[in-house]
Amino acid sequence: MISNEQKTGMSPAYDYPQAVYTAQPRLTEADFKLPSAGAWWYDGSDPAVDRKLTLGRLVTNAGSSVKALMAETAQVNGRFPANQASFNTFADSYLDPIWESLHGTEGGGYLYGGLKPGFWNDGAHGVTTVAKTDPNRQYVHVLTPPSTSVLRIRDNGHRIAAVTDLRTGAAVSWSQSGGVLTLSGLGGWDPYDTVFKVTTAGRQGILSGVQVSASASASGHGGTAAGDGDHRTYWDSDKTLPVHLTFDLGSAKKAQYIGLNQREDSVAYARSDTEQSARIKDYKVFTSNDGSTWGSAVKTGQLASRRGIQGIDLTAVNARYVRLEVDTTWAASTDTTRYKRLRIDEAWIGSSYATPVNGGRS
């Protein structure tokens, strides 16, 4: 077990897991105070409770399979300050209608599958959760709404069947194409957490039987671990850059995108010069039919320093081999622990984007 106490400095401020550096599966705890400031337990004060910060912390932890330990302490007279008591009463009624999206779920976008969490379009931000007993029952928690009436979320290969507002049960207008679930006609956002229930019908377009190898690996963490279907094993590049992963599809097949679950063993933001993200920054993608002749890159780009699944979309090509070359990572040379460190739990090739059930009718 590992505890992370009173982390701050993230953006958005409520996204506590950005500061967590422990890869799942592991019992990971996020510890924070209610309220977030003050010493009410001995000075008799009654500091205000920031509801958006507190609820956001609870939800983002649930969306990252992190246990939230919210510290509440009675005053010397044995009573809780009025603002804490008021928040507890409010939270009891507020969380009840969306409890199924938080209790008995795992964080979506990590080793349990699910839609992509984190930063979405037009300033939107939130997390996703997946029911433990039914991976086709998923939830999208919009903690910071977009500036528009549209929300776009990477579908990660999941076929969408239906979308409803969890609090009201009302159907939501949606469509799915190009690897993206688009919700439209949105408005009346909840001030803390708008939750959409998404019913899916399995995954589509993920190639099986792909062999993965690496140009460099640390002992016991070879390239094959990135493609073995087990998030508990991982490839470690042995602090070698540039470095590449090569996907052997077995025969010439269509490659539409690369999916990546990098290891969640570093913070996801530049906390300081000595604690930065050990995630992919600059990359190139090559293809080949013989494994020897690669030619020019078919895609170059930069991945954001963010948690959860990352996708690299390709102009659909037919090839037997796909190579991902990583040229740089986000950690600077001053971060001696994470500089050039690269670890990937799972990587895969999508041969096509998932299609909606019944043509995507809302």
XYZ file of C-alpha atoms in Angstrom:
362
model
C 0.000 0.000 0.000
C 1.116 3.576 -0.647
C -0.413 6.802 0.677
C -0.266 10.179 -1.053
C -0.881 12.982 1.424
C -2.452 16.377 0.664
C -1.143 16.763 -2.895
C -1.576 20.188 -4.483
C -0.450 22.075 -7.581
C -2.405 20.121 -10.180
C -4.471 21.718 -12.924
C -7.417 21.341 -12.511
C -6.804 21.578 -8.775
C -9.276 18.774 -8.015
C -7.504 16.204 -10.217
C -5.624 14.627 -7.326
C -4.390 11.542 -9.270
C -2.170 13.742 -11.467
C 0.176 13.759 -8.466
C 0.030 10.006 -7.858
C 3.062 8.037 -9.028
C 2.050 4.437 -8.322
C 1.183 2.049 -11.136
C -1.880 -0.142 -10.695
C -2.815 -2.726 -9.603
C -1.886 -1.738 -6.086
C -3.703 -0.424 -3.059
C -3.157 3.293 -3.530
C -4.589 5.897 -1.195
C -5.133 9.635 -1.675
C -5.263 11.501 1.636
C -6.707 15.005 1.958
C -8.443 17.187 4.517
C -12.009 18.426 4.719
C -11.845 21.433 4.570
C -8.637 21.749 2.566
C -7.181 24.388 4.904
C -7.337 25.364 8.548
C -6.750 23.739 11.941
C -10.317 23.650 13.218
C -9.797 20.606 15.455
C -7.942 22.658 18.068
C -8.450 26.358 17.264
C -12.258 26.243 17.131
C -12.496 27.764 13.636
C -15.041 26.829 10.961
C -13.276 27.124 7.590
C -15.333 26.961 4.421
C -15.573 23.707 2.450
C -14.798 23.969 -1.268
C -17.421 21.612 -2.659
C -16.074 21.524 -6.205
C -12.549 20.747 -5.008
C -13.710 18.084 -2.552
C -16.198 16.330 -4.833
C -13.731 16.568 -7.703
C -11.100 14.820 -5.610
C -13.514 12.046 -4.671
C -14.586 11.484 -8.280
C -11.147 11.682 -9.911
C -9.783 9.198 -7.398
C -12.621 6.804 -8.207
C -11.821 7.349 -11.887
C -8.232 6.262 -11.278
C -8.883 3.245 -9.005
C -7.390 5.209 -6.103
C -8.925 5.011 -2.631
C -9.866 8.420 -1.217
C -9.235 9.025 2.484
C -10.913 12.319 3.380
C -9.762 13.385 6.823
C -12.469 14.842 9.031
C -11.652 15.567 12.656
C -13.985 16.672 15.411
C -13.159 19.723 17.486
C -12.107 19.398 21.118
C -15.766 19.481 22.133
C -16.432 16.391 20.024
C -18.499 18.239 17.449
C -17.765 18.807 13.803
C -17.706 22.411 12.568
C -20.935 23.551 10.925
C -19.434 23.768 7.430
C -18.207 20.166 7.587
C -21.522 18.899 8.906
C -23.341 20.814 6.184
C -21.122 19.322 3.478
C -21.665 15.794 4.774
C -25.419 16.245 4.690
C -25.216 17.690 1.174
C -22.879 14.956 -0.116
C -25.148 12.212 1.218
C -28.022 13.372 -0.980
C -25.846 14.557 -3.887
C -23.915 11.319 -4.401
C -26.839 8.947 -3.998
C -28.274 9.361 -7.561
C -24.856 8.727 -9.137
C -23.572 6.158 -6.637
C -23.598 3.317 -9.173
C -20.951 5.215 -11.168
C -18.578 5.418 -8.196
C -19.201 2.318 -6.088
C -18.187 -1.046 -7.515
C -16.304 0.558 -10.401
C -12.717 0.904 -11.594
C -11.001 3.784 -13.313
C -11.652 3.856 -17.049
C -8.837 4.280 -19.553
C -6.280 2.269 -17.619
C -5.806 -1.451 -17.137
C -9.540 -2.035 -16.740
C -10.426 -0.720 -20.199
C -12.987 1.981 -20.758
C -13.303 5.358 -22.438
C -10.488 7.894 -22.335
C -10.297 10.084 -19.212
C -8.669 13.459 -18.651
C -8.602 16.478 -20.924
C -11.288 16.513 -23.607
C -12.401 19.196 -26.076
C -13.072 22.905 -25.506
C -11.681 22.971 -21.963
C -13.618 19.945 -20.719
C -12.063 17.652 -18.154
C -13.127 14.615 -16.168
C -12.747 10.888 -15.666
C -14.478 7.698 -16.706
C -15.429 4.648 -14.673
C -16.279 1.051 -15.553
C -18.519 -1.324 -13.586
C -16.539 -4.231 -12.150
C -19.339 -6.702 -12.826
C -20.138 -5.467 -16.338
C -17.440 -3.816 -18.497
C -20.137 -2.722 -20.934
C -21.558 -0.383 -18.280
C -19.434 2.744 -18.326
C -19.721 6.282 -16.987
C -18.373 9.651 -18.064
C -17.895 12.184 -15.249
C -17.707 15.741 -16.600
C -16.225 17.804 -13.774
C -15.277 20.778 -15.926
C -17.775 21.208 -18.798
C -16.716 22.224 -22.301
C -17.295 25.817 -23.407
C -19.586 24.427 -26.121
C -22.623 22.107 -26.165
C -20.508 19.231 -27.529
C -18.345 16.696 -25.707
C -15.925 14.444 -27.596
C -14.298 11.423 -25.936
C -11.904 8.863 -27.388
C -13.784 5.543 -27.497
C -10.692 3.272 -27.236
C -12.327 0.702 -29.491
C -15.583 0.348 -27.533
C -18.789 0.081 -29.577
C -21.402 2.495 -28.249
C -25.001 1.337 -27.860
C -26.698 4.041 -25.770
C -26.013 7.172 -23.703
C -28.204 8.626 -20.961
C -27.905 11.282 -18.261
C -27.461 9.225 -15.103
C -29.237 11.682 -12.803
C -32.307 12.197 -14.982
C -32.381 9.054 -17.122
C -32.908 11.235 -20.186
C -31.474 10.023 -23.506
C -28.498 11.987 -24.816
C -27.896 12.698 -28.496
C -24.680 10.994 -29.614
C -22.690 9.693 -32.558
C -19.553 7.601 -32.980
C -16.960 7.747 -35.737
C -13.212 8.010 -36.232
C -12.482 6.591 -32.786
C -14.504 9.271 -31.020
C -17.796 9.318 -29.100
C -19.504 12.688 -29.609
C -22.277 13.889 -27.296
C -24.222 16.882 -28.617
C -26.968 19.285 -27.616
C -25.611 19.429 -24.070
C -26.363 22.103 -21.502
C -27.554 22.631 -17.965
C -24.310 21.250 -16.594
C -24.228 20.131 -12.977
C -21.971 22.494 -10.994
C -19.867 19.597 -9.712
C -20.249 16.392 -11.742
C -22.432 15.740 -14.782
C -22.523 11.964 -15.251
C -23.399 10.182 -18.490
C -24.111 6.463 -18.455
C -22.675 4.836 -21.573
C -23.754 1.352 -22.603
C -21.235 -0.382 -24.824
C -21.153 -3.664 -26.738
C -17.579 -4.887 -26.484
C -14.544 -3.684 -28.398
C -13.955 -3.731 -32.127
C -11.001 -3.436 -34.473
C -8.225 -4.461 -32.075
C -5.750 -6.793 -33.794
C -4.892 -10.022 -31.983
C -1.804 -12.196 -32.301
C 0.514 -9.202 -32.764
C 4.127 -9.829 -31.742
C 5.925 -6.884 -30.125
C 9.695 -6.455 -29.858
C 11.938 -3.608 -28.723
C 15.288 -2.181 -29.751
C 16.371 -1.940 -26.106
C 15.011 -3.390 -22.872
C 15.863 -3.642 -19.203
C 16.439 -7.110 -17.824
C 13.149 -8.888 -17.184
C 11.079 -6.270 -19.002
C 11.385 -7.069 -22.697
C 9.327 -5.694 -25.541
C 7.006 -8.693 -25.556
C 5.571 -7.504 -22.222
C 4.074 -4.504 -24.016
C 1.922 -6.795 -26.136
C 1.078 -9.716 -23.874
C -2.369 -8.490 -22.824
C -1.300 -8.211 -19.186
C -1.055 -4.736 -17.637
C 0.855 -6.161 -14.685
C 3.887 -6.754 -16.929
C 5.605 -3.907 -18.736
C 8.354 -3.048 -21.176
C 11.205 -0.925 -19.809
C 13.456 0.804 -22.359
C 16.419 0.768 -19.954
C 16.691 4.573 -20.264
C 17.602 4.297 -23.932
C 16.550 7.053 -26.355
C 15.803 7.007 -29.214
C 14.185 3.602 -28.843
C 11.507 1.751 -30.759
C 8.788 -0.855 -30.444
C 8.073 -2.988 -33.514
C 4.677 -4.606 -34.044
C 4.633 -7.691 -36.276
C 1.056 -8.154 -37.493
C 1.849 -11.573 -38.985
C 0.895 -10.504 -42.507
C 0.075 -7.274 -44.279
C -2.960 -5.774 -42.551
C -4.610 -2.409 -42.174
C -3.224 -0.266 -39.348
C -5.492 2.609 -38.301
C -4.017 3.634 -34.961
C -1.660 2.690 -32.141
C -3.010 2.454 -28.594
C -0.705 2.973 -25.623
C -0.996 2.499 -21.889
C 2.185 3.968 -20.464
C 3.108 2.939 -16.952
C 1.578 5.203 -14.311
C 4.698 5.447 -12.186
C 5.345 9.168 -12.382
C 3.337 12.327 -11.869
C 1.543 13.673 -14.942
C 2.717 17.271 -14.691
C 5.947 19.199 -14.109
C 5.849 19.281 -10.326
C 9.461 20.460 -10.144
C 12.792 20.080 -11.926
C 13.300 16.880 -9.991
C 9.832 15.345 -10.449
C 8.511 15.272 -13.984
C 6.588 12.933 -16.227
C 8.307 9.813 -17.592
C 6.031 9.753 -20.635
C 6.487 9.878 -24.390
C 7.038 13.298 -25.909
C 8.320 13.238 -29.523
C 7.669 10.181 -31.651
C 7.710 8.843 -35.221
C 5.802 5.948 -36.794
C 7.186 3.821 -39.652
C 5.759 0.877 -41.579
C 7.362 -1.957 -43.524
C 6.366 -5.094 -45.370
C 9.655 -6.948 -44.875
C 10.871 -5.684 -41.485
C 14.023 -4.252 -43.066
C 12.985 -1.421 -45.384
C 11.151 1.326 -43.518
C 11.330 4.454 -45.638
C 10.069 7.795 -44.331
C 7.917 8.173 -41.263
C 4.188 7.916 -41.922
C 3.446 9.962 -38.811
C 5.421 12.291 -36.548
C 4.104 14.096 -33.528
C 4.145 14.743 -29.837
C 2.061 13.146 -27.095
C 0.842 15.201 -24.171
C 2.134 14.457 -20.685
C -1.140 12.950 -19.528
C -2.419 9.854 -17.789
C -4.557 7.080 -19.256
C -4.712 5.619 -22.744
C -3.042 7.596 -25.524
C -3.875 7.028 -29.178
C -1.766 7.741 -32.257
C -3.975 7.919 -35.325
C -2.525 6.925 -38.684
C -3.618 7.505 -42.230
C -4.760 3.939 -42.759
C -1.929 1.887 -44.224
C -1.506 -1.779 -45.103
C 1.710 -3.262 -43.775
C 3.014 -6.236 -41.872
C 5.241 -4.235 -39.543
C 4.510 -1.022 -37.646
C 7.296 0.683 -35.713
C 6.863 3.307 -33.009
C 10.071 5.270 -32.462
C 10.278 7.335 -29.285
C 12.803 10.154 -29.590
C 12.228 12.079 -26.346
C 10.267 11.867 -23.112
C 8.962 14.719 -20.950
C 11.357 14.451 -18.001
C 14.306 16.834 -18.183
C 17.915 15.852 -17.568
C 17.689 17.492 -14.126
C 15.208 14.777 -13.160
C 17.784 12.047 -12.784
C 15.242 9.395 -11.765
C 12.879 9.839 -14.701
C 15.118 11.285 -17.430
C 14.859 9.009 -20.500
C 12.824 6.482 -18.499
C 10.094 4.843 -20.579
C 7.815 2.037 -19.474
C 4.736 0.754 -21.311
C 2.191 -1.623 -19.793
C 0.360 -2.393 -23.023
C 0.483 -1.305 -26.666
C -1.707 -2.491 -29.524
C -2.705 -1.866 -33.121
C -6.225 -0.868 -34.095
C -7.082 -2.081 -37.604
C -10.257 0.001 -37.726
C -12.323 2.311 -35.587
C -15.259 0.900 -33.640
C -18.703 1.372 -35.189
C -21.852 2.208 -33.190
C -24.583 -0.320 -32.490
C -27.716 0.095 -34.650
C -26.132 2.892 -36.630
C -25.682 5.140 -33.610
C -29.273 6.133 -32.918
C -29.656 8.084 -29.688
